[in-house]
Coordinates of C-alpha atoms and ligand atoms in Angstrom, one line a residue:
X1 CA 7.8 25.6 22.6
X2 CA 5.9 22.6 25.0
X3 CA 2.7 22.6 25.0
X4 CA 0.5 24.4 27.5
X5 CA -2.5 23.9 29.0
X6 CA -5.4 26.7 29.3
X7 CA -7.9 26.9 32.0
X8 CA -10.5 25.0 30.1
X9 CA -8.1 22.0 29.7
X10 CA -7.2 22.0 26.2
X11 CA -3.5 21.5 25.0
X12 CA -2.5 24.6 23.1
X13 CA 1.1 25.7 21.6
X14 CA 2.5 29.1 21.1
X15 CA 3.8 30.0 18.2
X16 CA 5.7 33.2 17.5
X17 CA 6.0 35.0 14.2
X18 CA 8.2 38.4 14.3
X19 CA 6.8 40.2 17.8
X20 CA 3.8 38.7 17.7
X21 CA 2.4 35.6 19.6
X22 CA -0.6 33.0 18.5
X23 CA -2.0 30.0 20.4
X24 CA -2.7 27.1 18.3
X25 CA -4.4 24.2 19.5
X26 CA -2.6 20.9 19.7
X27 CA -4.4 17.2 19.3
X28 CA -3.0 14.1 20.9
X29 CA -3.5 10.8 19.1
X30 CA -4.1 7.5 21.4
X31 CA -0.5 6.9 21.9
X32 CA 0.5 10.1 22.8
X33 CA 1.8 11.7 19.5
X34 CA 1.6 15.3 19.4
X35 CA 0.3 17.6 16.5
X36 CA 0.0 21.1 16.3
X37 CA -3.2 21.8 14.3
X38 CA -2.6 24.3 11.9
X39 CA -5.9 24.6 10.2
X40 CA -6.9 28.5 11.0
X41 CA -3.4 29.5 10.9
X42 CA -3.5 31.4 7.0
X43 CA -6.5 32.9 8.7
X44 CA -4.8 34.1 11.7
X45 CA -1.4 35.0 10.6
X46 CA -1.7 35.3 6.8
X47 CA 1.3 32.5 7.1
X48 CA 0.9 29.2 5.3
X49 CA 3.5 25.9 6.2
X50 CA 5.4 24.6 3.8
X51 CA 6.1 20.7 3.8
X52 CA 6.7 18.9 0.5
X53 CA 6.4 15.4 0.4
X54 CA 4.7 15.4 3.4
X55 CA 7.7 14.8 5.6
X56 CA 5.8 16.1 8.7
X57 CA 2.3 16.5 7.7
X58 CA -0.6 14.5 9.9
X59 CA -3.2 14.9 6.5
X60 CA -5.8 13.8 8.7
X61 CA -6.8 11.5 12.3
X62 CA -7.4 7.7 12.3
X63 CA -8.4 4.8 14.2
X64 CA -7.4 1.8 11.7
X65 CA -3.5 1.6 12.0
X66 CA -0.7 2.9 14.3
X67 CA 2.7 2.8 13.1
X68 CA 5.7 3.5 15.4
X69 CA 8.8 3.8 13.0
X70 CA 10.9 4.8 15.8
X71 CA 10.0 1.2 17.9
X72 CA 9.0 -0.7 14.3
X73 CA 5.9 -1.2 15.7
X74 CA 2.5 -1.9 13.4
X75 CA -0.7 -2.5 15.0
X76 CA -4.1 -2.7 13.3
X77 CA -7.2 -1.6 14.9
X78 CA -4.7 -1.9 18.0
X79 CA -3.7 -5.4 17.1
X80 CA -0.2 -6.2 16.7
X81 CA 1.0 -7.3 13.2
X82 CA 2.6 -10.7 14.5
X83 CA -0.7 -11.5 16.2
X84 CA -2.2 -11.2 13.4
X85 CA 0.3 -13.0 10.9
X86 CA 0.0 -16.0 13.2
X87 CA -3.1 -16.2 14.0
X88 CA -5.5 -14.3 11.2
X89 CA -6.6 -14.8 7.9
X90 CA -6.5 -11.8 5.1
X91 CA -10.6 -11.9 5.1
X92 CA -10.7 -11.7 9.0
X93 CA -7.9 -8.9 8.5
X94 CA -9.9 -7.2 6.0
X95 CA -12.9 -7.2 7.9
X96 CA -10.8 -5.7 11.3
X97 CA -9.8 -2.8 9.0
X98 CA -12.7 -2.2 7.4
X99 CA -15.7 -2.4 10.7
X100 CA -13.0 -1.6 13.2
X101 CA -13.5 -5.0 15.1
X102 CA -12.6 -8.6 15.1
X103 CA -15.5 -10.2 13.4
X104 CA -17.7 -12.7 15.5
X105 CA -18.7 -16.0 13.6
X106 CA -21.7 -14.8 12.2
X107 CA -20.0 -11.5 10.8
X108 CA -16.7 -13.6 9.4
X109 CA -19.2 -15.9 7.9
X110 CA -21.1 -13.2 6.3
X111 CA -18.3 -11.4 5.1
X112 CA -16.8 -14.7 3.3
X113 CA -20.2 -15.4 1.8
X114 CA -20.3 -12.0 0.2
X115 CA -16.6 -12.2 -0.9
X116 CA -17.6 -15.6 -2.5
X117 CA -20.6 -14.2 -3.9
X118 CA -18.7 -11.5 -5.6
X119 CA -16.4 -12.9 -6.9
X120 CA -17.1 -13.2 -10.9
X121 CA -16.6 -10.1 -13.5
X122 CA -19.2 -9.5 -15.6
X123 CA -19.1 -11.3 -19.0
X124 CA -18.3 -8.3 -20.7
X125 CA -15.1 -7.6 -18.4
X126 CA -13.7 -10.2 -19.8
X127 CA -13.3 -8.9 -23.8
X128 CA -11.4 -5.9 -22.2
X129 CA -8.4 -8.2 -22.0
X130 CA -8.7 -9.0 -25.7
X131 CA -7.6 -5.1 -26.2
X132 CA -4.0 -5.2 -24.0
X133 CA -1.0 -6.2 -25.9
X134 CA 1.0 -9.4 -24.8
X135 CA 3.5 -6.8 -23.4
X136 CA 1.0 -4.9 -21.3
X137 CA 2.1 -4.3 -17.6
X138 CA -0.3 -5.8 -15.2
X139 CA -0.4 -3.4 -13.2
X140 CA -2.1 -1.1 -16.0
X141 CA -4.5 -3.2 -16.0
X142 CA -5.4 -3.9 -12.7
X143 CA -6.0 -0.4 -12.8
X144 CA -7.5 -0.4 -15.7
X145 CA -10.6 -3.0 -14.6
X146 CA -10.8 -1.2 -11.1
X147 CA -11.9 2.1 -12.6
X148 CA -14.1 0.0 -14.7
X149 CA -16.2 -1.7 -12.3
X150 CA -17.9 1.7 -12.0
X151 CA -19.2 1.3 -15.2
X152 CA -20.5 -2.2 -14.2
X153 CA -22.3 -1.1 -11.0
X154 CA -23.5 2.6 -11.7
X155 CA -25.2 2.5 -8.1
X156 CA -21.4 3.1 -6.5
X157 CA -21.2 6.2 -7.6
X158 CA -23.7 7.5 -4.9
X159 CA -21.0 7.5 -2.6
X160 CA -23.8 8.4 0.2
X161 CA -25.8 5.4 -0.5
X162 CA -24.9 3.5 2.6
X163 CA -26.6 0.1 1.8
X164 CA -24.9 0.0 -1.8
X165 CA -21.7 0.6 0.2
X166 CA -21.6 -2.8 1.4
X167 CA -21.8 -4.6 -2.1
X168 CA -19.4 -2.3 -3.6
X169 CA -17.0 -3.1 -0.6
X170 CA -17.5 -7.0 -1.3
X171 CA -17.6 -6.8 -5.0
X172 CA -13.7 -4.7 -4.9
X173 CA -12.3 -6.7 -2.5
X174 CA -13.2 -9.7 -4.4
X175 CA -12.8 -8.9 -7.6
X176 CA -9.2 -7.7 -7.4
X177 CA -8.2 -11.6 -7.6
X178 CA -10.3 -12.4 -10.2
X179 CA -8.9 -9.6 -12.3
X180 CA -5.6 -10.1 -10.9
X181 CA -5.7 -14.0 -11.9
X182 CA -7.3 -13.0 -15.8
X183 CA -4.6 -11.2 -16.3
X184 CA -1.6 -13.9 -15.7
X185 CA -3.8 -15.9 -17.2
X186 CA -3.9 -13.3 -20.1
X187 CA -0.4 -13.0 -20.4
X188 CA 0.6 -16.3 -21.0
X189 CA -2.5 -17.3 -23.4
X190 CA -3.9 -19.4 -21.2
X191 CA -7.8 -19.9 -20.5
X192 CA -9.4 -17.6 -18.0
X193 CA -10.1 -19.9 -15.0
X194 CA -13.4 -19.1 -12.9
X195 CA -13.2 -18.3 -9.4
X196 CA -14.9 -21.8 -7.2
X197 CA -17.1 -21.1 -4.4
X198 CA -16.1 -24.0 -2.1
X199 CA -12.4 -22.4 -1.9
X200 CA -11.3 -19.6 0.5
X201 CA -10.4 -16.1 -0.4
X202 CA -6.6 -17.3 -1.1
X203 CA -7.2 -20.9 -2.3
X204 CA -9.2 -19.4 -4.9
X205 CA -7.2 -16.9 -6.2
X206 CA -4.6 -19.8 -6.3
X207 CA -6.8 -21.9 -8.5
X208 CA -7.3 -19.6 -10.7
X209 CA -3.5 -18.5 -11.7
X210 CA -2.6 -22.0 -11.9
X211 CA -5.5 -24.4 -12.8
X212 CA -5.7 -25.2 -16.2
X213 CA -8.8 -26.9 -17.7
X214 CA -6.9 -29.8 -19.0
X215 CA -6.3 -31.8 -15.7
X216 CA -7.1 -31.5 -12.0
X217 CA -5.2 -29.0 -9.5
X218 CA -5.1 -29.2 -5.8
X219 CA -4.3 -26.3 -3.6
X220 CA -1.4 -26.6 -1.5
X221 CA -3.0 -25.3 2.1
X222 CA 1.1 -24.4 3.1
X223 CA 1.1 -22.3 0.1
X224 CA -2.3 -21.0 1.1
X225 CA -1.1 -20.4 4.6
X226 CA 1.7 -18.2 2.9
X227 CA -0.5 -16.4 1.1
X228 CA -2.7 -15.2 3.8
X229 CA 0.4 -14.0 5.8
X230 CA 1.6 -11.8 2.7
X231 CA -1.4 -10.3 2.2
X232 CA -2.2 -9.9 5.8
X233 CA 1.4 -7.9 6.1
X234 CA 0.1 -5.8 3.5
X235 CA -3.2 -5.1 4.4
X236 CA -2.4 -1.5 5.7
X237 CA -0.1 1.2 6.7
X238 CA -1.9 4.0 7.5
X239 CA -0.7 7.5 5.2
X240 CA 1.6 5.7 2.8
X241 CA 1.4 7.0 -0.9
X242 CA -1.3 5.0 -2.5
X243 CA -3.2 5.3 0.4
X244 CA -3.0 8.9 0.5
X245 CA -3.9 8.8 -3.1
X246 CA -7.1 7.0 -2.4
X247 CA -8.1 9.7 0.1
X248 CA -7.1 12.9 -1.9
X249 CA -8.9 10.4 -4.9
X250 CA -12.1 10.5 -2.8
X251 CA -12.2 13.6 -0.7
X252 CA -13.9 15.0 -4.1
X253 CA -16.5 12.6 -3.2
X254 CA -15.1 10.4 -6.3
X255 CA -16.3 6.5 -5.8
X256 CA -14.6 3.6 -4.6
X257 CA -13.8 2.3 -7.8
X258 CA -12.2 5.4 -8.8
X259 CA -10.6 6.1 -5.7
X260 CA -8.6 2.7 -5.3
X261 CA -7.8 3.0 -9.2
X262 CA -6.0 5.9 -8.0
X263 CA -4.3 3.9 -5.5
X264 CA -3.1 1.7 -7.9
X265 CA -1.2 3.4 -10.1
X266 CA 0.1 5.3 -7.1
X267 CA 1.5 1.7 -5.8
X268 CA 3.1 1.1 -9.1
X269 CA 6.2 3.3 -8.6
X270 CA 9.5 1.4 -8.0
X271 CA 10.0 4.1 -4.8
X272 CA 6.6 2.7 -3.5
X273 CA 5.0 -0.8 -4.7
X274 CA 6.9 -1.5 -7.7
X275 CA 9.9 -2.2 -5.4
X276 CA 9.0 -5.6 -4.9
X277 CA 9.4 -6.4 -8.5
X278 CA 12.9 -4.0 -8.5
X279 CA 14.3 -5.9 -5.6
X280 CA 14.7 -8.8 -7.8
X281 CA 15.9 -7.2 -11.0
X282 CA 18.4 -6.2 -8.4
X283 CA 19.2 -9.3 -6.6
X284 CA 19.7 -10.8 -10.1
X285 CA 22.2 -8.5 -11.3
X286 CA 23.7 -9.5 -8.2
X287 CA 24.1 -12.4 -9.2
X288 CA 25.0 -12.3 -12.8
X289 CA 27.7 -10.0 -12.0
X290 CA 29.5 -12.6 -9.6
X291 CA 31.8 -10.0 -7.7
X292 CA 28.9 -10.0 -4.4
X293 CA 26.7 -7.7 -2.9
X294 CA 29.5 -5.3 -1.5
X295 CA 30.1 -3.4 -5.1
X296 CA 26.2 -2.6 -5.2
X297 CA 26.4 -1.5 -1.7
X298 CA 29.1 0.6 -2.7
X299 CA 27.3 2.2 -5.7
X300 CA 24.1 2.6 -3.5
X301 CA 25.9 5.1 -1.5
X302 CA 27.3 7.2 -4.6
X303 CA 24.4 9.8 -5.3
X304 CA 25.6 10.6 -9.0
X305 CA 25.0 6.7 -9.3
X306 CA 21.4 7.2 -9.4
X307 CA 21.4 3.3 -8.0
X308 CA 19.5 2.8 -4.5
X309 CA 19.5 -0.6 -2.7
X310 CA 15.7 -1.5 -3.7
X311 CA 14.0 -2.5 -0.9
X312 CA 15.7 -0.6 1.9
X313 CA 15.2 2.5 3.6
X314 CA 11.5 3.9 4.2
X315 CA 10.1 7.6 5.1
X316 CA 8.1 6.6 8.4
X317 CA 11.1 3.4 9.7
X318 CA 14.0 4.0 11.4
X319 CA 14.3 0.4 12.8
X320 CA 13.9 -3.1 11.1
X321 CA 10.8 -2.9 9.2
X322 CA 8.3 -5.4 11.7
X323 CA 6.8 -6.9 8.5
X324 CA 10.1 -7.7 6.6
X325 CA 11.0 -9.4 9.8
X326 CA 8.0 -11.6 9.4
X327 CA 8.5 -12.4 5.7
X328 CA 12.4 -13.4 6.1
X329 CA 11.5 -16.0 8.4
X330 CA 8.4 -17.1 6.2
X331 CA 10.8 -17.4 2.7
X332 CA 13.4 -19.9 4.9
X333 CA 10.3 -21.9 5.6
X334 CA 8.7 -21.7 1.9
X335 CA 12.4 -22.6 0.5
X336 CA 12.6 -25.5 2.9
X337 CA 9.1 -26.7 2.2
X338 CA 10.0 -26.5 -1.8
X339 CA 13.1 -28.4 -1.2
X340 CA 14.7 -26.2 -4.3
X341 CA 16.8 -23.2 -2.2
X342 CA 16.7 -19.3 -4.4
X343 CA 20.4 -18.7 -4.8
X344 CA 18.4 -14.9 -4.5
X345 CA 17.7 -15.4 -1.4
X346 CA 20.9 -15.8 0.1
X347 CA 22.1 -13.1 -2.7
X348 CA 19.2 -11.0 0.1
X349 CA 20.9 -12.6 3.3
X350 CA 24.5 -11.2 2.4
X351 CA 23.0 -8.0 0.8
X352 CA 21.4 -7.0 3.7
X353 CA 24.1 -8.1 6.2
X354 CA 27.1 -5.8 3.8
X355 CA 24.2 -3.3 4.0
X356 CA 23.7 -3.5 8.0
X357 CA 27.4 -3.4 8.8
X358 CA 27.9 0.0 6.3
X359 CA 28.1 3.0 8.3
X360 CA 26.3 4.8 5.6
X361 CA 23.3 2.5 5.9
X362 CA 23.8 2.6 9.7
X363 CA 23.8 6.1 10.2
X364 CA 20.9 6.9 7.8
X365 CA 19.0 4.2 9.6
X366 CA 18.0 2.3 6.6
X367 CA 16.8 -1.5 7.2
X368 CA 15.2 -4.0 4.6
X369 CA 11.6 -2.8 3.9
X370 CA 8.6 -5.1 3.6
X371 CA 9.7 -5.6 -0.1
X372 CA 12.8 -6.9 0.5
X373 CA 11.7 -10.2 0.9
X374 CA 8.6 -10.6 -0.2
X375 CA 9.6 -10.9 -3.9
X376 CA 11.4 -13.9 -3.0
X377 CA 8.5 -15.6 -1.8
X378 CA 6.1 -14.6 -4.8
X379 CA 8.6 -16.0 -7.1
X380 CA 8.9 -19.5 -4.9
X381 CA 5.0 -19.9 -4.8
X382 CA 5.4 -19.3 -9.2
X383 CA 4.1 -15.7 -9.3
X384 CA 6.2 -13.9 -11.9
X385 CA 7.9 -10.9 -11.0
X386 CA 5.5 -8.3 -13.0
X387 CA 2.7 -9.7 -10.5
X388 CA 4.8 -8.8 -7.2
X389 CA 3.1 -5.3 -6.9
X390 CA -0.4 -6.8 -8.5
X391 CA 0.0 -9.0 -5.3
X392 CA 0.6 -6.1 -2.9
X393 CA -2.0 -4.1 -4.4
X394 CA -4.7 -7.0 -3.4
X395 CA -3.6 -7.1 -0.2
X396 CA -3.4 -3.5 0.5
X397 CA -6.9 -3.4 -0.7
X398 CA -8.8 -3.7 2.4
X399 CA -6.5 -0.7 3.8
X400 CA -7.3 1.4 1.1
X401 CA -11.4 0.6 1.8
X402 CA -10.8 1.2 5.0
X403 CA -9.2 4.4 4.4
X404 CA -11.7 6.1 2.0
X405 CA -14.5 4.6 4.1
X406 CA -13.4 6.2 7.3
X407 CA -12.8 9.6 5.3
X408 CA -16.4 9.1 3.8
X409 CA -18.1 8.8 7.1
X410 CA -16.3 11.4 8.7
X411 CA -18.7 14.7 8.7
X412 CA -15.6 17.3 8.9
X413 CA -14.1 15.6 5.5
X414 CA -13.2 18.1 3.5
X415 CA -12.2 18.0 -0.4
X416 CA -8.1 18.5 -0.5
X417 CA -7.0 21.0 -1.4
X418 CA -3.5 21.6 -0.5
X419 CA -1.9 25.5 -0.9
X420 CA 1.5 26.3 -2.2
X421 CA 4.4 29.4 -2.4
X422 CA 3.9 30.3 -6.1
X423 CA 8.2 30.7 -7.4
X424 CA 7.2 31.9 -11.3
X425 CA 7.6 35.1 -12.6
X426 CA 5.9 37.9 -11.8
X427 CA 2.8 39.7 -13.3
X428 CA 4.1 40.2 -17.4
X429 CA 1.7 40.7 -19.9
X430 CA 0.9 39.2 -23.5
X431 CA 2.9 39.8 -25.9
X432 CA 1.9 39.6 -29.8
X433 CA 3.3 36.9 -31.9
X434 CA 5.7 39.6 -34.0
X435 CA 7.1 41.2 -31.1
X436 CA 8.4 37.9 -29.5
Ligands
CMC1 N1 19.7 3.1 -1.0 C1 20.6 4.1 -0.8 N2 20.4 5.2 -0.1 C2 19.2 5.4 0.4 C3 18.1 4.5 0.2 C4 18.4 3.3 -0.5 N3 17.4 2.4 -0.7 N4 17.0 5.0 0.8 C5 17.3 6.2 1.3 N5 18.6 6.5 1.1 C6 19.4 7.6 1.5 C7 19.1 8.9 0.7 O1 19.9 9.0 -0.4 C8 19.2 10.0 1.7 O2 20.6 10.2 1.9 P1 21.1 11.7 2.3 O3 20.5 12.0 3.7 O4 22.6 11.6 2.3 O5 20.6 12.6 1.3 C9 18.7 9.3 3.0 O6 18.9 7.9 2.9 C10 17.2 9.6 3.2 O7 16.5 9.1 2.1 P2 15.3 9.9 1.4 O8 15.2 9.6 0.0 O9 15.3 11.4 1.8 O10 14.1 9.3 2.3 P3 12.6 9.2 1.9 O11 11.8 9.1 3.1 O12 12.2 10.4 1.0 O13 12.5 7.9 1.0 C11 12.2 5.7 0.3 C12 12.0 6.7 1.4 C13 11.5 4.4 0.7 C14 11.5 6.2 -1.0 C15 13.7 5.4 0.1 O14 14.3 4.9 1.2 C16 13.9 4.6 -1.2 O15 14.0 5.1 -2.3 N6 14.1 3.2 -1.0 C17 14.2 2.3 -2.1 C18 12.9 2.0 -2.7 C19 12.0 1.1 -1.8 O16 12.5 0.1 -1.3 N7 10.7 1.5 -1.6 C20 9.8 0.7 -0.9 C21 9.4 1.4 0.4 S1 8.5 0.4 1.6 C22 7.1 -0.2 0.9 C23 6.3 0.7 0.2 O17 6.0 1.8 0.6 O18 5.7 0.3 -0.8

């Protein structure tokens, strides 16, 4: 039913159950999306919905991203994503999601002096590593350290203590390389390198994956410059899974630390995250098996196959994906600029092109998501594949801030608490172990 509109100008919907008829009020976002608010509707009708997976669920209002799936359009803050992949930095990105605005000079330099400051884990951080086996995923522990920076800096836990909020903001946001780097560094027994306060966010994180004590290392400012357009692509998109983690994390009033240590192991599924790192298992099996990308099409349409073309498809686009559109362009450039071509990545050009001219992919509107591509990158700049999602977790960290900052500030917040239609049997009663 359209909406309607009562005398006192709000936007209200009729909804009819049996012979009788409610009015529920109906909220309209910036651009015009519609949403019937359902939030007194158990109350008024004894009725509850029923939506899993969230398929059509609004879990809450925002003003940090907007996401057209329909048009493949991503803005943040109102800014559109190829502005910003152009013409940003991940730091000046981070702080736009975070305080809402583009930063002036005196609040970018701010924010990067904090960032640098930040930037070290505490000494004792450090032995944790000693306890993960060579084999451990780093993704574990990624999550692992998150959660345990609330150990290191009790003071987060008052998630009302606005002036601690600001550290804790810098400290995550910074930290994530520094762990991120220890690990790698972890993995393939090579000395922990300490972050260097004369490099930028990215340079840094650079330095210390691939510096080793033993001779000098220079960062490659292209390679930089790639960096900061990955991350940037990642920073944010609005209700995905981890992000909705981080929220449902922190509506309990859990702390930032927590919260985004939720996130993270929400990111590491292969339907979510983790398909950056799938997408080249994929693309090599590809290419091991030597008959082309058509057969894996092929099985990718078979449901009993339990195979699905990694990196395509996504819940919210039904158009090209704006960031994988960004990234295909940036891996031609990397591969040109390291003069040694990825046979993967044209494996990816024909995949996608068998996959675009398929009517099953057609139809279903499925197009090469944001971690199509990306992994192909990652692997150029030397990243190994169980980092891909490590790297997309540190980019989508000042999303997730944002998120559970907004949601913290918020005075309606509410703790979630979702309902649902109970299936199992009904009322029985105990029965003594020698009568079963
Ligand atoms: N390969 C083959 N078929 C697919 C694929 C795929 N990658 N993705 C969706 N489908 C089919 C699916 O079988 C279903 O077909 P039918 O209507 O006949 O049952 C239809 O398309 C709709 O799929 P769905 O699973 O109902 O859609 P969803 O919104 O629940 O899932 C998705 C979205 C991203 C989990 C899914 O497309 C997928 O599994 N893709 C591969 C994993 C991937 O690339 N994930 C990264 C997502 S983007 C970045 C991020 O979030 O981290």
């Amino acid at each position: 039913m359209p909406d309607k509109v009562t005398s006192n100008g709000e936007l209200k919907a009729e909804l009819r159950i049996a012979d009788k008829t409610w009015e529920v009020p109906v909220v309209v976002g910036t651009e015009d999306e519609h949403a019937i608010d359902i939030g007194k509707l158990r109350a008024q009708t004894g009725y509850v919905t029923l939506d899993p997976a969230y398929m059509n669920t609004a879990s809450t209002k925002s003003a940090i991203t907007y996401l057209d799936g329909e048009r493949g359009i991503l803005r943040y803050r109102g800014i559109p994503i190829d502005e910003l992949a152009e013409k940003s930095t991940f730091v000046e990105v981070a702080y736009l999601l975070i305080y809402g605005h583009l930063p002036n000079k005196t609040e970018l330099g701010g924010f990067s002096e904090q960032l640098t400051r930040h930037s070290m884990l505490h000494e004792d951080m450090k032995r944790f590593y000693d306890g993960y086996p060579g084999t451990a995923h780093p993704m574990a522990i990624l999550s692992a350290m998150v959660l345990s920076l609330s150990s290191f800096y009790p003071e987060a836990l008052d998630v009302k203590n606005r002036a601690e909020q600001e550290a804790t903001i810098a400290r995550l946001l910074s930290k994530m390389r520094t762990i991120a780097a220890f690990s790698f560094k972890k993995s393939i027994g090579q000395p922990f390198v300490y972050p260097k306060n004369n490099l930028s966010y990215c340079a840094n994180f650079l330095n210390m994956m691939f510096s080793v004590p033993a001779e000098p290392y220079a960062v490659d400012e292209d390679i930089v410059k790639v960096l900061n357009l990955l991350l940037i692509l990642h920073a944010d998109h609005e209700q995905n899974c981890s992000t909705s983690t981080v929220r449902q994390v922190g509506s309990s009033q859990a702390n930032l630390f927590a919260s985004i240590s939720a996130g993270i192991c929400a990111l590491w599924g292969p339907l979510h995250g983790g398909a950056n790192e799938e997408v080249l298992s994929m693309l090599q099996a590809i290419k091991d098996d030597g008959s082309g990308p058509k057969k894996f099409v092929d099985l990718a349409k078979q449901k009993d196959s339990g195979f699905r073309l990694m990196g395509f498809g996504h819940r919210v686009y039904k158009n090209y994906d704006p960031r994988a559109k960004i990234i295909k362009v940036a891996a031609d450039k990397v591969m040109q600029k390291m003069k040694q071509p990825d046979p993967l990545l044209d494996i990816a050009k024909a995949l996608e092109e068998a996959a675009l001219s398929d009517p099953y992919f057609v139809e279903r509107k499925l197009y090469p998501n944001v971690d199509f591509y990306s992994g192909i990158i990652y692997r150029a700049l030397g990243i190994p594949t169980n980092m891909f999602t490590v790297m997309f977790a540190i980019g989508r960290t000042p999303g997730w801030i944002a998120h559970w900052k907004e949601m913290m500030e918020d005075p309606t917040t509410k703790i979630f608490r979702p309902r649902q239609i109970y299936t199992g049997p009904p009322l029985g009663h105990y029965i003594p172990m020698d009568r079963r």
